[in-house]
PDB file of C-alpha atoms in Angstrom:
ATOM      1  CA  UNK Z   1     133.015  99.121  93.482  1.00  0.00           C
ATOM      2  CA  UNK Z   2     135.183 101.671  91.406  1.00  0.00           C
ATOM      3  CA  UNK Z   3     133.599 105.497  90.849  1.00  0.00           C
ATOM      4  CA  UNK Z   4     132.868 104.318  87.830  1.00  0.00           C
ATOM      5  CA  UNK Z   5     129.967 101.785  88.360  1.00  0.00           C
ATOM      6  CA  UNK Z   6     126.709 102.500  88.187  1.00  0.00           C
ATOM      7  CA  UNK Z   7     124.212 102.417  90.740  1.00  0.00           C
ATOM      8  CA  UNK Z   8     120.495 100.412  90.157  1.00  0.00           C
ATOM      9  CA  UNK Z   9     118.081 101.810  91.369  1.00  0.00           C
ATOM     10  CA  UNK Z  10     116.650  98.654  94.255  1.00  0.00           C
ATOM     11  CA  UNK Z  11     112.740  97.509  94.585  1.00  0.00           C
ATOM     12  CA  UNK Z  12     112.926  99.436  97.888  1.00  0.00           C
ATOM     13  CA  UNK Z  13     114.043 102.851  96.745  1.00  0.00           C
ATOM     14  CA  UNK Z  14     111.656 103.347  93.000  1.00  0.00           C
ATOM     15  CA  UNK Z  15     108.692 102.617  96.212  1.00  0.00           C
ATOM     16  CA  UNK Z  16     110.317 105.394  98.517  1.00  0.00           C
ATOM     17  CA  UNK Z  17     110.232 107.397  95.498  1.00  0.00           C
ATOM     18  CA  UNK Z  18     106.533 106.511  94.020  1.00  0.00           C
ATOM     19  CA  UNK Z  19     105.388 106.762  97.915  1.00  0.00           C
ATOM     20  CA  UNK Z  20     107.522 110.383  97.775  1.00  0.00           C
ATOM     21  CA  UNK Z  21     105.785 111.277  93.992  1.00  0.00           C
ATOM     22  CA  UNK Z  22     101.636 110.216  95.875  1.00  0.00           C
ATOM     23  CA  UNK Z  23     102.156 112.203  99.318  1.00  0.00           C
ATOM     24  CA  UNK Z  24     103.478 115.481  96.876  1.00  0.00           C
ATOM     25  CA  UNK Z  25     100.656 114.884  93.691  1.00  0.00           C
ATOM     26  CA  UNK Z  26      98.290 114.371  96.929  1.00  0.00           C
ATOM     27  CA  UNK Z  27      99.049 118.201  97.761  1.00  0.00           C
ATOM     28  CA  UNK Z  28      98.343 118.801  95.505  1.00  0.00           C
ATOM     29  CA  UNK Z  29      95.012 117.173  94.236  1.00  0.00           C
ATOM     30  CA  UNK Z  30      95.260 114.987  92.067  1.00  0.00           C
ATOM     31  CA  UNK Z  31      95.135 110.799  92.984  1.00  0.00           C
ATOM     32  CA  UNK Z  32      96.392 107.884  91.216  1.00  0.00           C
ATOM     33  CA  UNK Z  33      95.088 105.195  88.889  1.00  0.00           C
ATOM     34  CA  UNK Z  34      97.483 103.242  88.600  1.00  0.00           C
ATOM     35  CA  UNK Z  35     101.803 102.821  89.547  1.00  0.00           C
ATOM     36  CA  UNK Z  36     104.439 100.054  88.388  1.00  0.00           C
ATOM     37  CA  UNK Z  37     107.529  99.937  89.183  1.00  0.00           C
ATOM     38  CA  UNK Z  38     108.706  96.821  86.754  1.00  0.00           C
ATOM     39  CA  UNK Z  39     111.247  99.616  84.582  1.00  0.00           C
ATOM     40  CA  UNK Z  40     114.485 102.245  85.340  1.00  0.00           C
ATOM     41  CA  UNK Z  41     111.665 104.708  87.420  1.00  0.00           C
ATOM     42  CA  UNK Z  42     107.888 104.393  88.806  1.00  0.00           C
ATOM     43  CA  UNK Z  43     105.084 105.542  86.592  1.00  0.00           C
ATOM     44  CA  UNK Z  44     101.864 106.607  87.989  1.00  0.00           C
ATOM     45  CA  UNK Z  45      99.207 107.244  85.911  1.00  0.00           C
ATOM     46  CA  UNK Z  46      96.792 110.080  87.563  1.00  0.00           C
ATOM     47  CA  UNK Z  47      93.706 112.002  86.417  1.00  0.00           C
ATOM     48  CA  UNK Z  48      94.066 115.482  84.509  1.00  0.00           C
ATOM     49  CA  UNK Z  49      96.101 117.953  86.728  1.00  0.00           C
ATOM     50  CA  UNK Z  50      93.529 120.477  88.159  1.00  0.00           C
ATOM     51  CA  UNK Z  51      97.071 122.334  88.109  1.00  0.00           C
ATOM     52  CA  UNK Z  52      99.024 122.971  85.460  1.00  0.00           C
ATOM     53  CA  UNK Z  53     101.561 124.531  87.136  1.00  0.00           C
ATOM     54  CA  UNK Z  54     103.124 122.724  89.151  1.00  0.00           C
ATOM     55  CA  UNK Z  55     102.959 119.823  86.681  1.00  0.00           C
ATOM     56  CA  UNK Z  56     103.304 120.882  83.677  1.00  0.00           C
ATOM     57  CA  UNK Z  57     103.948 117.186  80.521  1.00  0.00           C
ATOM     58  CA  UNK Z  58     105.147 117.023  76.778  1.00  0.00           C
ATOM     59  CA  UNK Z  59     103.236 114.497  74.846  1.00  0.00           C
ATOM     60  CA  UNK Z  60     104.169 111.289  75.035  1.00  0.00           C
ATOM     61  CA  UNK Z  61     101.724 109.205  72.907  1.00  0.00           C
ATOM     62  CA  UNK Z  62      98.919 110.402  71.039  1.00  0.00           C
ATOM     63  CA  UNK Z  63      95.610 107.799  70.522  1.00  0.00           C
ATOM     64  CA  UNK Z  64      93.030 107.133  68.051  1.00  0.00           C
ATOM     65  CA  UNK Z  65      89.807 107.490  69.590  1.00  0.00           C
ATOM     66  CA  UNK Z  66      87.066 107.472  67.092  1.00  0.00           C
ATOM     67  CA  UNK Z  67      85.469 110.736  64.325  1.00  0.00           C
ATOM     68  CA  UNK Z  68      84.581 112.716  68.446  1.00  0.00           C
ATOM     69  CA  UNK Z  69      87.933 112.605  70.526  1.00  0.00           C
ATOM     70  CA  UNK Z  70      91.168 112.373  70.306  1.00  0.00           C
ATOM     71  CA  UNK Z  71      92.824 110.537  72.842  1.00  0.00           C
ATOM     72  CA  UNK Z  72      96.521 111.659  73.988  1.00  0.00           C
ATOM     73  CA  UNK Z  73      98.824 110.893  76.395  1.00  0.00           C
ATOM     74  CA  UNK Z  74     101.144 113.554  78.577  1.00  0.00           C
ATOM     75  CA  UNK Z  75     103.827 112.713  80.502  1.00  0.00           C
ATOM     76  CA  UNK Z  76     106.398 113.687  82.843  1.00  0.00           C
ATOM     77  CA  UNK Z  77     109.078 113.261  85.510  1.00  0.00           C
ATOM     78  CA  UNK Z  78     107.955 114.228  88.959  1.00  0.00           C
ATOM     79  CA  UNK Z  79     110.572 113.783  92.093  1.00  0.00           C
ATOM     80  CA  UNK Z  80     112.365 110.453  90.498  1.00  0.00           C
ATOM     81  CA  UNK Z  81     108.941 109.432  88.740  1.00  0.00           C
ATOM     82  CA  UNK Z  82     107.105 109.722  85.090  1.00  0.00           C
ATOM     83  CA  UNK Z  83     103.925 110.663  85.401  1.00  0.00           C
ATOM     84  CA  UNK Z  84     101.429 110.213  82.546  1.00  0.00           C
ATOM     85  CA  UNK Z  85      97.609 111.721  82.142  1.00  0.00           C
ATOM     86  CA  UNK Z  86      95.007 111.214  78.973  1.00  0.00           C
ATOM     87  CA  UNK Z  87      94.145 114.111  77.728  1.00  0.00           C
ATOM     88  CA  UNK Z  88      90.518 114.072  75.441  1.00  0.00           C
ATOM     89  CA  UNK Z  89      89.110 116.725  73.146  1.00  0.00           C
ATOM     90  CA  UNK Z  90      86.772 116.785  70.891  1.00  0.00           C
ATOM     91  CA  UNK Z  91      87.440 116.803  67.097  1.00  0.00           C
ATOM     92  CA  UNK Z  92      85.955 118.862  64.622  1.00  0.00           C
ATOM     93  CA  UNK Z  93      82.543 117.611  63.129  1.00  0.00           C
ATOM     94  CA  UNK Z  94      83.046 117.823  59.020  1.00  0.00           C
ATOM     95  CA  UNK Z  95      80.863 119.240  57.241  1.00  0.00           C
ATOM     96  CA  UNK Z  96      80.345 117.914  53.699  1.00  0.00           C
ATOM     97  CA  UNK Z  97      78.138 120.468  51.310  1.00  0.00           C
TER      98      UNK Z  97
END
């Protein structure tokens, strides 16, 4: 194999990365809701982290949540995986005078 050849992680490599990330998340009180190992890196969906100092995410997707709530999916790289969580924020109630 040449040095320029791209190294593609195997399923076992991705599974090990997910296991390591889940262990680190557990140390911070996060529990995964789902784990997907089907792309270039594992995707782990968690509830919003209570401790924002160890996991800082950026807006990944904004979803319409109706008139009362705005839903935003946040994402962050973490130990070779992508971590995602949903944040729900109340929207201002519009009143017509």
